[in-house]
Tab-separated table of C-alpha atoms in Angstrom:
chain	number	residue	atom	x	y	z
A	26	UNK	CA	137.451	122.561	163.672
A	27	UNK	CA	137.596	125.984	162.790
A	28	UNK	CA	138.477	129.416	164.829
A	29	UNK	CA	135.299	131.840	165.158
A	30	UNK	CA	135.276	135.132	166.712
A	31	UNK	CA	131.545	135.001	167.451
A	32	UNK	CA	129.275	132.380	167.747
A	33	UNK	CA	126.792	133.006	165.095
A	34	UNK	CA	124.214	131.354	163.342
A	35	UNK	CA	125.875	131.791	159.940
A	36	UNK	CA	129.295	130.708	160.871
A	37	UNK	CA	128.455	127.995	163.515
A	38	UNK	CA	126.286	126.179	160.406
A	39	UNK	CA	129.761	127.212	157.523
A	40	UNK	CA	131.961	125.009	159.828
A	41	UNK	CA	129.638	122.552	160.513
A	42	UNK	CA	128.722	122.142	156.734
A	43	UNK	CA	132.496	122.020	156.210
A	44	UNK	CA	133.145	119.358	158.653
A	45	UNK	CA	130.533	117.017	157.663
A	46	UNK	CA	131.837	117.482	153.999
A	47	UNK	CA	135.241	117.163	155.429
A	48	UNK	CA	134.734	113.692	157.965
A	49	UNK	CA	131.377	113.066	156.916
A	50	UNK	CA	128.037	113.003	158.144
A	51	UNK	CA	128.026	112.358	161.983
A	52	UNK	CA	125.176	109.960	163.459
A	53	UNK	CA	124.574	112.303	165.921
A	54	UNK	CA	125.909	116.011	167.151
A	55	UNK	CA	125.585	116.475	170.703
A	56	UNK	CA	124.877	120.917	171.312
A	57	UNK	CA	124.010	122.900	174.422
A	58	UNK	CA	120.995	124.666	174.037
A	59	UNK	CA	122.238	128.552	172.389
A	60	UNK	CA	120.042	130.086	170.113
A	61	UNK	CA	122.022	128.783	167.359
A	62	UNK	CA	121.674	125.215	168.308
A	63	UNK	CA	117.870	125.203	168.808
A	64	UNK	CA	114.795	127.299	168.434
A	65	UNK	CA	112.463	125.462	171.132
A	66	UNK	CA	112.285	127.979	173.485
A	67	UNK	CA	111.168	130.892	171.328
A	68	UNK	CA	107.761	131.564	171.390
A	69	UNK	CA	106.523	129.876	169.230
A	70	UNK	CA	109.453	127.086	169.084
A	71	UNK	CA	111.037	127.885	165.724
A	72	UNK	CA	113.567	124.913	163.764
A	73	UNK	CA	116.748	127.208	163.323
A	74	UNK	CA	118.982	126.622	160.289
A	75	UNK	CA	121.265	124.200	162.218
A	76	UNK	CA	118.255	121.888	163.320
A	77	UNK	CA	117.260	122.309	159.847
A	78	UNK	CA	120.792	121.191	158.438
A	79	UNK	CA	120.458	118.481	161.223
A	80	UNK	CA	116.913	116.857	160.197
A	81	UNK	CA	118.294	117.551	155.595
A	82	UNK	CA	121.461	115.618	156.746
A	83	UNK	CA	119.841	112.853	158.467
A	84	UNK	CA	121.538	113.669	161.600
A	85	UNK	CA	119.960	113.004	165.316
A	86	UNK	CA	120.616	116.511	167.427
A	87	UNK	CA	121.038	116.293	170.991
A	88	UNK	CA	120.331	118.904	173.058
A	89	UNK	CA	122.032	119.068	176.476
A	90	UNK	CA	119.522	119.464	179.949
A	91	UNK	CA	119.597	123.054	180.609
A	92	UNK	CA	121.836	123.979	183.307
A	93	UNK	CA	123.746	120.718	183.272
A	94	UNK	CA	127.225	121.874	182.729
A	95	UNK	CA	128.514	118.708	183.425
A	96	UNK	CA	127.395	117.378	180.519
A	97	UNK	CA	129.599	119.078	178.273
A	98	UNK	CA	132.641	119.019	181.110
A	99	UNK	CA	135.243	117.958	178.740
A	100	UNK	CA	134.908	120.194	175.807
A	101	UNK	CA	134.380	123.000	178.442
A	102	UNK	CA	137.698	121.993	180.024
A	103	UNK	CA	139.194	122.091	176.843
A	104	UNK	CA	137.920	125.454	175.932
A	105	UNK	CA	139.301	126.431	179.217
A	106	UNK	CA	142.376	124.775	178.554
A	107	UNK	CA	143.027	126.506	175.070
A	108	UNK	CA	142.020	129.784	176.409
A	109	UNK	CA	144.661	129.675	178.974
A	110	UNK	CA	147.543	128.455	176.679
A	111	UNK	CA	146.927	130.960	174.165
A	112	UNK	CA	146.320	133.815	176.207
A	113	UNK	CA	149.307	135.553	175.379
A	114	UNK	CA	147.874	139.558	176.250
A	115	UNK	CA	148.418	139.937	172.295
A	116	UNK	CA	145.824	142.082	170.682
A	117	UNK	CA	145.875	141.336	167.268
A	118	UNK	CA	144.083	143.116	164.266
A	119	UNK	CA	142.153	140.816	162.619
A	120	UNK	CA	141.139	136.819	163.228
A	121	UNK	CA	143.346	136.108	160.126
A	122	UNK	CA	146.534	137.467	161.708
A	123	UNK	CA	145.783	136.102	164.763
A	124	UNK	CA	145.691	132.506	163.066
């Protein structure tokens, strides 16, 4: 896992390009539906560049139902979770100092 300040395209695809080179290629990757994730609800549906990783890497992408939070409960807990214990009210300069 990896720390990112934004969740964007570019970086979302790094760190999951480093993880599969890290642990290997997954069978599956489960996503909720961002722009990042998936394309089909542009118009015209468009394969974004982590579908495309998906499909080169032979791995099966599951999209969450829209609106289905529960779903993805436990990573969202855990988000919560992290949030909370590292919340110290410290502003810090840059993502590296922070780490």
């Amino acid at each position: 896992a990896c720390l990112m300040t934004r969740e964007r395209t570019q970086a979302v695809c790094d760190g999951f390009g480093s993880a599969m080179r890290t642990y290997g290629v997954p069978a599956q990757v489960l996503t909720d539906n961002g722009k990042v994730f998936t394309g089909r609800f542009a118009q015209p549906p468009v394969e974004v560049l982590f579908d495309r990783i998906c499909r080169e890497n032979g791995v099966d992408h599951i999209l969450t139902a829209p609106r289905s939070p529960t779903t993805t409960g436990k990573i969202e807990r855990f988000h919560r979770t992290l949030r909370n214990e590292f919340d110290t009210r410290q502003v810090f300069r840059n993502l590296k100092t922070a780490q």
